[in-house]
Coordinates of C-alpha atoms in Angstrom, one line a residue:
X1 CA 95.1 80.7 71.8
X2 CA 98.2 82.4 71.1
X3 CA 97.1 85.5 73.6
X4 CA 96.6 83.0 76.4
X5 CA 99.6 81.5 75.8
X6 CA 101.4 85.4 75.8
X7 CA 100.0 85.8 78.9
X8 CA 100.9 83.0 80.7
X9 CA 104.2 83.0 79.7
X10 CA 104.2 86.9 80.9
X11 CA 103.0 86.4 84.5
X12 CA 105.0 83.8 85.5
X13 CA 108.2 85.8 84.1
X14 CA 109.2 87.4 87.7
X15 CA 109.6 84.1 89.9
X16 CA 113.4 84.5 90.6
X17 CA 116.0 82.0 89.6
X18 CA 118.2 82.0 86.4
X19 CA 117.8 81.3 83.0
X20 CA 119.3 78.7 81.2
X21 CA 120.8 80.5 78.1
X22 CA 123.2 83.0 78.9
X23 CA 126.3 84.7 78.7
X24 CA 127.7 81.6 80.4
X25 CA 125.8 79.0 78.5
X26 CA 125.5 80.1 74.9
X27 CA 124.3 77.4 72.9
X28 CA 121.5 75.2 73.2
X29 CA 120.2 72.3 71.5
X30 CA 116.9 71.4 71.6
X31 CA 114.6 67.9 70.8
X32 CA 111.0 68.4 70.6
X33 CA 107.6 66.8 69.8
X34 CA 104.6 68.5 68.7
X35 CA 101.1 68.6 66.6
X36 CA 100.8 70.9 63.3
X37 CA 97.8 72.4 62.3
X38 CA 97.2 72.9 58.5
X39 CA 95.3 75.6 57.2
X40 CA 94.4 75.9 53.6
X41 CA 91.2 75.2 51.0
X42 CA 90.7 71.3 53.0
X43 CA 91.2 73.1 56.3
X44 CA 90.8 76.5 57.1
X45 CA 89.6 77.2 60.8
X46 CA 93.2 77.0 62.0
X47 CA 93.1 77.1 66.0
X48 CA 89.7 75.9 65.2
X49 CA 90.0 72.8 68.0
X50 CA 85.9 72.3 68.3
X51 CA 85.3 72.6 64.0
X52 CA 84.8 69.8 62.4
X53 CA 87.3 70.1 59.8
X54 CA 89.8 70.5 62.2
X55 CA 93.5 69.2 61.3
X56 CA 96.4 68.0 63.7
X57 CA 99.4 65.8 62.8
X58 CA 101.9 64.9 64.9
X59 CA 105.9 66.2 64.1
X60 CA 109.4 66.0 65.9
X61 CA 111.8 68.4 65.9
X62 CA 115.6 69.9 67.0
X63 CA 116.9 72.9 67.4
X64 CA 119.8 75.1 67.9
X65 CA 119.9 78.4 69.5
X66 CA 122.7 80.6 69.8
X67 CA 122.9 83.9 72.7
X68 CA 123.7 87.0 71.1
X69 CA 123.2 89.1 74.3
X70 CA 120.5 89.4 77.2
X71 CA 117.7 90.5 74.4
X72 CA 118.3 88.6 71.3
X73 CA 119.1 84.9 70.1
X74 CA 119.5 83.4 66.6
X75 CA 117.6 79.9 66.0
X76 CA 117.3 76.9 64.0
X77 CA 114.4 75.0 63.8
X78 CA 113.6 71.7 62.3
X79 CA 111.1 69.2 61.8
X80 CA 110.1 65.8 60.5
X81 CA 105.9 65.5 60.7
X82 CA 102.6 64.7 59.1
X83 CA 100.3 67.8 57.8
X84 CA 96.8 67.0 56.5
X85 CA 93.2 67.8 56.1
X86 CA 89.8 66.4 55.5
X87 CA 87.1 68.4 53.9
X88 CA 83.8 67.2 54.0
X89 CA 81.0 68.4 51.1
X90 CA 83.5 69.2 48.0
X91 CA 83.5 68.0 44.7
X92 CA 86.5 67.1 42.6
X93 CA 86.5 68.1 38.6
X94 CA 88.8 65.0 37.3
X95 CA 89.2 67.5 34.5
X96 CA 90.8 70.0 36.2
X97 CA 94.0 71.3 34.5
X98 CA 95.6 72.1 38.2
X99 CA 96.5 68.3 38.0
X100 CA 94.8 64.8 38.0
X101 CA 93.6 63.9 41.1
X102 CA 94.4 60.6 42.6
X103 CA 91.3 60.0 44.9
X104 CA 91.8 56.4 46.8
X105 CA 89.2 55.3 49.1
X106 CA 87.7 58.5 49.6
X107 CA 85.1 59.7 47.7
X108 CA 85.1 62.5 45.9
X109 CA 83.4 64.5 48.1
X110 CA 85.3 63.7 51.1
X111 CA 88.7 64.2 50.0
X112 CA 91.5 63.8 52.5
X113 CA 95.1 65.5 52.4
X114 CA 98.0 63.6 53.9
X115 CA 101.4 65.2 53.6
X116 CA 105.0 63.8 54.8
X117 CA 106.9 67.6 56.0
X118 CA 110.3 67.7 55.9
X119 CA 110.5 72.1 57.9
X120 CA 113.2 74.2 58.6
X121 CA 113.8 77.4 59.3
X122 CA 116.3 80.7 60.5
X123 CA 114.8 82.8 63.1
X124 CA 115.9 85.8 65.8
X125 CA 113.8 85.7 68.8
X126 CA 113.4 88.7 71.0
X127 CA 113.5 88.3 75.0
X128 CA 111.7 90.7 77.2
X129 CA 113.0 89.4 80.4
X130 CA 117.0 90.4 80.4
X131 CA 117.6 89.2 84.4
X132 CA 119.4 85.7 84.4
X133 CA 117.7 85.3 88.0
X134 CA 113.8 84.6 86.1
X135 CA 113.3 81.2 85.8
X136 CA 110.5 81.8 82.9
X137 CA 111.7 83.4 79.9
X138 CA 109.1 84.5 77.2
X139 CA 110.2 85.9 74.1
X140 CA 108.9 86.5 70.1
X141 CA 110.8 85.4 67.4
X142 CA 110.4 86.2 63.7
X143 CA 112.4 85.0 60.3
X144 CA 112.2 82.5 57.1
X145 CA 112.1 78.6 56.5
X146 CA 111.9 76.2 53.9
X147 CA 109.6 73.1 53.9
X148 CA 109.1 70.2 51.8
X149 CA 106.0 68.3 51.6
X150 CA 105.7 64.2 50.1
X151 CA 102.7 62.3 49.6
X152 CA 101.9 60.0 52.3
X153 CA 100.2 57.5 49.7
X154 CA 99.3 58.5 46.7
X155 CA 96.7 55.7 46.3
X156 CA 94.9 56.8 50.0
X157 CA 95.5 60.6 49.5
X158 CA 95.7 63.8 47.8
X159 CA 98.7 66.1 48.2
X160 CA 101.3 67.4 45.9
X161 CA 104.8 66.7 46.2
X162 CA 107.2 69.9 46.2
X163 CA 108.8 72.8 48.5
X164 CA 107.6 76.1 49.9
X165 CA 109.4 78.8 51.6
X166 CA 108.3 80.2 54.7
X167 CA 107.6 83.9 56.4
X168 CA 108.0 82.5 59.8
X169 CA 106.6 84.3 63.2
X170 CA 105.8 83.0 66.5
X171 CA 106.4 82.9 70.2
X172 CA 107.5 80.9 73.0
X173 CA 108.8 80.3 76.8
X174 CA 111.5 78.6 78.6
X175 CA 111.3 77.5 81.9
X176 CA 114.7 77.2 83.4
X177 CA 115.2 73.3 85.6
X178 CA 118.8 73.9 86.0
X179 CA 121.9 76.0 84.7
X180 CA 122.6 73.1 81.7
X181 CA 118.5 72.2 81.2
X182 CA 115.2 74.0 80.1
X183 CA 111.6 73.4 79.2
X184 CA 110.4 75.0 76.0
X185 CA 107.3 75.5 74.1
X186 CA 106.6 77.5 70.8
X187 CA 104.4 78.3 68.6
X188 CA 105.4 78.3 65.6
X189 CA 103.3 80.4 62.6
X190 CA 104.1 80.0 58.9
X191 CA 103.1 81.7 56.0
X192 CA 103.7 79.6 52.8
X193 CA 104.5 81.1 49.3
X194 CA 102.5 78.5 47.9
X195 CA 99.0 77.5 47.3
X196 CA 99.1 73.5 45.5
X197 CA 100.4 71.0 48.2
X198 CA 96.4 70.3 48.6
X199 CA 95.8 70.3 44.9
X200 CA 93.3 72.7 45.6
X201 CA 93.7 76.8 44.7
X202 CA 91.1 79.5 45.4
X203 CA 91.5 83.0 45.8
X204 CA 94.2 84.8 46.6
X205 CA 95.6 83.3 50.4
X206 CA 98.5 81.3 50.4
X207 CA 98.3 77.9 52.8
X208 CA 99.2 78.6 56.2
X209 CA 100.3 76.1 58.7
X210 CA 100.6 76.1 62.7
X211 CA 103.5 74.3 65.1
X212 CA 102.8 73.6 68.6
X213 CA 106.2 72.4 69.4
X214 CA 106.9 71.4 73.5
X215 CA 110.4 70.3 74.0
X216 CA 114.3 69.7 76.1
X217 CA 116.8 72.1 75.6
X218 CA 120.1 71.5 76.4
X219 CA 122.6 74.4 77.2
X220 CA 126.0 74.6 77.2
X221 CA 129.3 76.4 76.4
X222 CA 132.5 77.9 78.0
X223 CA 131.6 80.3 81.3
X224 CA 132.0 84.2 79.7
X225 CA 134.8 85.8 81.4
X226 CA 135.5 89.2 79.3
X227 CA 138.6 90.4 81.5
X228 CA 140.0 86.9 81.7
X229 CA 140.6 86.5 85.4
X230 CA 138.9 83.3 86.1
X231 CA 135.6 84.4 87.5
X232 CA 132.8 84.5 84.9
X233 CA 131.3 87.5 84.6
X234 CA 127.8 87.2 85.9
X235 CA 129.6 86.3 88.7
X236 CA 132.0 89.2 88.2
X237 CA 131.7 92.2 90.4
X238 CA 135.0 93.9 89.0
X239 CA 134.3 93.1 85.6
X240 CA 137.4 95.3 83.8
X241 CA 140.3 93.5 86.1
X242 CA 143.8 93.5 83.7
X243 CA 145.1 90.9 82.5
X244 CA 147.2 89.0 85.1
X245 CA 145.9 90.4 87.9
X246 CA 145.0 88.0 90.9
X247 CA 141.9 88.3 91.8
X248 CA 139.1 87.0 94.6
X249 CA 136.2 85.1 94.4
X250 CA 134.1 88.1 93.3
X251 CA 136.5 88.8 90.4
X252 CA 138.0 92.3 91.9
X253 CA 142.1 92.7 92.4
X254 CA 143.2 91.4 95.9
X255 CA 143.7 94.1 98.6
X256 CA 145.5 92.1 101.1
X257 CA 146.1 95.1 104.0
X258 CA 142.7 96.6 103.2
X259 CA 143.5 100.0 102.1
X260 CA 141.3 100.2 99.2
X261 CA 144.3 100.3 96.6
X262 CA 144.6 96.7 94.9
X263 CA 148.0 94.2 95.3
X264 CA 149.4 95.0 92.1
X265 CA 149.6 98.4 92.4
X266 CA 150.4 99.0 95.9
X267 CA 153.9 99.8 96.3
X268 CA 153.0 99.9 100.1
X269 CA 151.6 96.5 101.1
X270 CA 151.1 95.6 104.3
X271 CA 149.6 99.3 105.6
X272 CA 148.1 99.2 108.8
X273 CA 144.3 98.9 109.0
X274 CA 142.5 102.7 109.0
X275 CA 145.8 104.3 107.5
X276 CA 145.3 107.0 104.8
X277 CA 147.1 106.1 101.7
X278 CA 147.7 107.5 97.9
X279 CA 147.0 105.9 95.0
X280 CA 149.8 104.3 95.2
X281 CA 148.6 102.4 98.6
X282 CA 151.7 104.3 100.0
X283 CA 150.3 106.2 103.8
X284 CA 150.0 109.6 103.3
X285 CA 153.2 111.9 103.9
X286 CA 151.6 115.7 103.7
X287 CA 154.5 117.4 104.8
X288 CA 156.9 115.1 102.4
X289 CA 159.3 114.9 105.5
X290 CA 159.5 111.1 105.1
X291 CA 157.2 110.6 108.3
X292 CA 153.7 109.2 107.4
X293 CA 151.1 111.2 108.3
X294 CA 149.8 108.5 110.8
X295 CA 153.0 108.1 112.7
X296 CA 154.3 111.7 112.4
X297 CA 153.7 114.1 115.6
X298 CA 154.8 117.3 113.8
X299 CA 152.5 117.0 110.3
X300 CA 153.3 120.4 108.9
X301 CA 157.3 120.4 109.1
X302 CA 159.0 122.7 106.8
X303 CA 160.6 120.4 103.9
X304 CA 164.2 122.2 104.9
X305 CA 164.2 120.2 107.9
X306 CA 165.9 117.6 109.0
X307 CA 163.4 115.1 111.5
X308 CA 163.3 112.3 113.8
X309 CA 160.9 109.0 113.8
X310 CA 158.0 110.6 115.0
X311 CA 158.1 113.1 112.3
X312 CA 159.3 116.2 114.1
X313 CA 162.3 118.7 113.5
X314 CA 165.2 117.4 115.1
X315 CA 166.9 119.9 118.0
X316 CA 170.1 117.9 118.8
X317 CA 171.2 120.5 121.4
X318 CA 168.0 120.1 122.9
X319 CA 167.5 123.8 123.4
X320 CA 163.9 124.0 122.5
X321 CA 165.0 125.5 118.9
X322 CA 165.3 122.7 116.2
X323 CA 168.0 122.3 114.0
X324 CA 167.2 123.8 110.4
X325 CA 166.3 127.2 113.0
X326 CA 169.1 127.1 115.1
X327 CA 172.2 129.3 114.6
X328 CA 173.7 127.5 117.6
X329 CA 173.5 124.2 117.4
X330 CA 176.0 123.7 120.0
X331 CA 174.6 125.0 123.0
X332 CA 174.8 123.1 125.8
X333 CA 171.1 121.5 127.4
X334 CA 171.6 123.5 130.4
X335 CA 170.8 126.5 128.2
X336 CA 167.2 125.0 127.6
X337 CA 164.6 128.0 128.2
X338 CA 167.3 130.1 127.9
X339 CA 168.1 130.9 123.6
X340 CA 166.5 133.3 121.7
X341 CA 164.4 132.5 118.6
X342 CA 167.9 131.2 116.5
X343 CA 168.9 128.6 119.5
X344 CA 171.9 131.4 121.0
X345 CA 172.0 131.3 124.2
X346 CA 170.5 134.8 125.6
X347 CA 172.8 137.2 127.7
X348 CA 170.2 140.1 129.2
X349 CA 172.6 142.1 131.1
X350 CA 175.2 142.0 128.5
X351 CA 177.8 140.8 130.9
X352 CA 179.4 138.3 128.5
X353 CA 178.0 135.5 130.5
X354 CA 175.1 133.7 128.8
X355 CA 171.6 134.1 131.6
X356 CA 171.6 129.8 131.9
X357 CA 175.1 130.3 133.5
X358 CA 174.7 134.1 135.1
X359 CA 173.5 134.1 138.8
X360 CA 172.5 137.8 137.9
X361 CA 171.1 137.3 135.1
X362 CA 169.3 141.1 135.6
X363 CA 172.6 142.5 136.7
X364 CA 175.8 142.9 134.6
X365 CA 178.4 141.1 136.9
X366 CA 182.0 139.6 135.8
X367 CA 182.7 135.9 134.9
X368 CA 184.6 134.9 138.3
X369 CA 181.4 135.8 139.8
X370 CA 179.1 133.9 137.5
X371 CA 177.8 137.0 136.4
X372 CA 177.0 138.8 139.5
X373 CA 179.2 142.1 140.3
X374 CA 182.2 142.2 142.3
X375 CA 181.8 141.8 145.6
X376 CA 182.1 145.6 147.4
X377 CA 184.9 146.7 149.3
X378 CA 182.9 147.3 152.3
X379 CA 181.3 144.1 152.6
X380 CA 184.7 142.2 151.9
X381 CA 186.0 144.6 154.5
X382 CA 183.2 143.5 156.8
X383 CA 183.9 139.5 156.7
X384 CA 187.5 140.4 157.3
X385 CA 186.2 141.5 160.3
X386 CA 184.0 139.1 161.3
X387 CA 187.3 136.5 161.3
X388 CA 188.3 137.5 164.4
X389 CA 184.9 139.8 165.2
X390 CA 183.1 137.0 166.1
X391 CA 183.2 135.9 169.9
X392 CA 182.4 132.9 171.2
X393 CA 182.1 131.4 175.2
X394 CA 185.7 129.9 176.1
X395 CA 185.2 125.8 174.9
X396 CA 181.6 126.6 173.8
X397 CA 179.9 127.5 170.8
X398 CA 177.8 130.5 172.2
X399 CA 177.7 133.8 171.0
X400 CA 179.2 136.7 172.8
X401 CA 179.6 140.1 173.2
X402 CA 177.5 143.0 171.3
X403 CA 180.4 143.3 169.0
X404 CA 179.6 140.1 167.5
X405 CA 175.9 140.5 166.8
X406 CA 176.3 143.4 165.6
X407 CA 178.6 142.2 162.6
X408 CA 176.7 139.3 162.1
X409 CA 173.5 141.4 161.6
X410 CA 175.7 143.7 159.2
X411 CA 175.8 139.9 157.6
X412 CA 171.9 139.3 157.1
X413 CA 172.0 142.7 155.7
X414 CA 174.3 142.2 152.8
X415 CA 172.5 138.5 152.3
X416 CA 169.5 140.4 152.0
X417 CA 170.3 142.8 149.6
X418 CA 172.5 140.3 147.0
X419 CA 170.1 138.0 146.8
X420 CA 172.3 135.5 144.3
X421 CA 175.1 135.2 147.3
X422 CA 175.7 132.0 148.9
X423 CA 177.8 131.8 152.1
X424 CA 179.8 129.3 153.1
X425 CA 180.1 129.3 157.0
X426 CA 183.6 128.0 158.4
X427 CA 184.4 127.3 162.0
X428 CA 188.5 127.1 162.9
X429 CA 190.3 127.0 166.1
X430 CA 194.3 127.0 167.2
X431 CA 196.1 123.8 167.7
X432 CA 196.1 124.1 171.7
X433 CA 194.3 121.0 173.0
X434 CA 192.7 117.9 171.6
X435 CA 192.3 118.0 167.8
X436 CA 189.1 116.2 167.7
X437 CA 187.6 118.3 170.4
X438 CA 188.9 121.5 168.8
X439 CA 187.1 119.9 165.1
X440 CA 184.1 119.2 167.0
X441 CA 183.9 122.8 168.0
X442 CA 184.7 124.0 165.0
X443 CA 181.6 122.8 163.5
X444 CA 179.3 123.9 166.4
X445 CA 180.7 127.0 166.3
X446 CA 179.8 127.5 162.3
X447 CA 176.4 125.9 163.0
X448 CA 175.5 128.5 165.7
X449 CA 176.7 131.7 163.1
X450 CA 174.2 129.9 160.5
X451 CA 171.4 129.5 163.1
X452 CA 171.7 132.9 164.3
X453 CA 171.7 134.2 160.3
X454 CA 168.5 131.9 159.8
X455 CA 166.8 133.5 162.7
X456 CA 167.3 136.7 160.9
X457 CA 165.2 135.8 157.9
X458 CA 168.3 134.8 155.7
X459 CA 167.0 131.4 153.5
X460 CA 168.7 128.2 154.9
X461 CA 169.1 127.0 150.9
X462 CA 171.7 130.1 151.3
X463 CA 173.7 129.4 153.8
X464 CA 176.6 126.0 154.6
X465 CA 177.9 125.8 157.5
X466 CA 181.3 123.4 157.8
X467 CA 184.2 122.6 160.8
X468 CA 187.8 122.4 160.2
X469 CA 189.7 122.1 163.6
X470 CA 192.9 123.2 163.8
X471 CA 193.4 121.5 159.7
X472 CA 193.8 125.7 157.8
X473 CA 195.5 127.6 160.0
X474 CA 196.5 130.8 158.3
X475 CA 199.0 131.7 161.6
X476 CA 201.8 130.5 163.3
X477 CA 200.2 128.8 166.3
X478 CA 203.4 129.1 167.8
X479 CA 202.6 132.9 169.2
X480 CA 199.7 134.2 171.0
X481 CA 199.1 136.2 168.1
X482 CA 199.4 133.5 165.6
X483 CA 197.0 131.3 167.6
X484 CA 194.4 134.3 168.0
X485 CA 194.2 134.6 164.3
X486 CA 193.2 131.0 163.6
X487 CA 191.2 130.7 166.1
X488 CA 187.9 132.3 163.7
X489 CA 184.9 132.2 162.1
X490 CA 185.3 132.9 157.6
X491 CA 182.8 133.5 155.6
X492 CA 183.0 132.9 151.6
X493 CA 180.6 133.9 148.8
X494 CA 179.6 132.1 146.4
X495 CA 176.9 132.5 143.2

């Protein structure tokens, strides 16, 4: 019997649920009703349901059981209940000195034991299913009791009143209805220190007795929350939270902006989403330029230097050379493309005039000039003679006379070879006539020199061409000589 009952308790152990006794509930009480079987000289085919002599009295019972941890729990057990026997075929000696018998109805050879037993006892069971999601619980449980035996009636019965302790051993099941209630059945074997309660001794065995106790436990007690943070711990899944620490409903530190470092110690809340932090939930800085990694543009800046929002070395003059580099941290942002490695503006001919300024940048040249070289005698010497060189139709704005071509191809020439010249084209006439007419002609005049220039392969970019009348006279128009001399065509330079 106590081998099916193993068994059954063991295959039904893996249907899921939870137990009733645990870390959350610690203590249970217990109310139970069973049958005791008695085994001694009256009685001794214990389990024996089909003998003859077989013995069952009824008995109540409580308990109270206490959770040490998922494999063991400490137990009291205790009973109120009848044990007895009746033995068939034995003879009595009234003259026994073990005791007077007192033999009432029976006969002497069909004597008949009926005890009042007052039991308890102190076990530890063992548990050999530790998951609070079985509903079945089976376990073994081991220790020592006390009972007490009375005499039902003395006139009607044998027995001997008196105590025995108990070597208790047994086994049981619960089978969890809810998280406060559980079935339970045990088992319960004990091995008596004595031998008299049936006024009968023989040989050396010690009466024995057998509980079959099915019962109601009740469990109870204060959730167990070991880091104290308002979420029991079976529900826990950050069991070691500190104390004080707010927490969600799975026990573990809030993380409001998701960056895997908890509230209260995340100097750094409100990190964007996907943002590499410390472990301080700060986002990462590599460079240490005060720029977060996910923000900064330039992530290996020197620490020397000095940046802006997006993390990258400040150049306030904007020449392409950033501050903690440059050595001149004035230059202007028309020098941009034109510093050297320390921010200085560069000066490749060594004229003394920086290359974002210098017109000849390949060429050393004087300042006036914007860094190209002083214009030559000769061809200074040829535009003063293309002032008056320079024929035109009388009242028109064509070109005459072989003279005049042939100083305005000297012209192209010199365009040609100074490449960084500019020429500004001005038309002028004498005072004699209408003003407006002689303006108007003016201008034709200068746009037919700059059409002739461009039809020599000089760039039009190069070349302005501009009217002034009668408005710069550089003669007295009072004399035929006077007038002849404003009456031209000047040309100017410029880089």
């Amino acid at each position: 019997m106590k081998k099916i009952v193993t068994l059954a308790c063991a295959a039904v152990a893996g249907i899921t649920a939870a137990t009733a006794q645990t870390e959350s509930n610690q203590w249970a009480v217990g109310v139970y009703g069973g049958l005791t079987e008695y085994e001694g000289e009256l009685a001794s085919n214990m389990m024996g349901i089909l003998k003859d002599n077989y013995s069952f009295y009824g008995h109540g019972g409580i308990s109270v059981n206490r959770f040490l941890n998922k494999r063991w729990d400490v137990a009291f057990f205790g009973s109120y209940g009848l044990l007895g026997a009746k033995k068939e075929g034995i003879e009595f000696d009234n003259e026994d000195s073990k005791g007077s018998l007192v033999l009432g109805t029976n006969s002497s050879n069909n004597p008949e034991m009926k005890l009042t037993e007052v039991y308890g006892d102190l076990t530890a069971a063992f548990k050999f299913v530790t998951k609070d999601s079985c509903r079945f619980s089976p376990y073994i449980f081991a220790g020592a009791g006390y009972r007490y035996l009375m005499v039902k009636d003395a006139n009607k019965y044998i027995g001997a009143e008196g105590g025995d302790p108990v070597i208790v051993a047994g086994l049981g099941c619960d089978y969890k209805i809810n998280d406060r209630f559980a079935l339970t059945y045990t088992a319960r074997y004990g091995y008596t220190l004595g031998d008299d309660k049936d006024q009968y001794e023989c040989g050396s065995a010690k009466d024995q007795q057998l509980m079959h106790s099915l019962g109601l436990k009740f469990c109870f007690g204060s959730p167990k929350d070991s880091d104290k943070d308002g979420v029991e711990d079976k529900l826990d899944k950050c069991p070691n939270t500190p104390i004080g620490v707010s927490v969600d409903a799975n026990g573990c530190p809030l993380d409001e902006d998701k960056d895997g470092v908890p509230d209260y110690k995340d100097n750094c809340k409100g990190t964007p989403a996907g943002v590499t932090v410390d472990s301080l939930g700060c986002p990462v800085d590599t460079d240490g330029d005060g720029v977060a990694d996910y923000l900064d543009k330039c992530a290996d800046t020197p620490k020397e230097a000095e940046v802006d929002e997006n993390g990258c070395p400040k150049d306030s003059d904007g020449d392409g050379v950033a501050d903690y580099l440059d050595k001149c941290p004035g230059t202007p942002a028309a020098a941009k493309g034109y510093v050297d490695e320390n921010g200085c503006p560069t000066d490749k001919d060594g004229d003394g005039v920086y290359d974002y300024e210098d017109k000849c940048p390949e060429t050393p040249g004087i300042k006036e000039n914007k860094g190209c070289p002083e214009i030559k005698a000769e061809v200074k010497q040829l535009f003063k003679k293309a002032l008056n060189g320079i024929q035109f139709e009388t009242g028109k704005a064509k070109i005459k006379g072989k003279t005049s071509f042939a100083i305005l191809d000297d012209v192209v020439k010199v365009m040609q070879e100074n490449p960084a010249y500019k020429l500004n084209i001005g038309g002028h006439t004498d005072n004699v006539g209408n003003a407006e007419k002689n303006m108007q002609l003016s201008k034709e005049r200068a746009a037919s020199v700059r059409e002739y220039l461009i039809s020599k392969g000089v760039e039009e970019s190069r070349l302005a061409a501009a009217g002034y009348g009668d408005t710069q006279p550089v003669a007295d128009n009072k004399t035929a000589k006077g007038r002849a001399e404003n009456r031209r065509v000047a040309f100017v330079v410029e880089f």
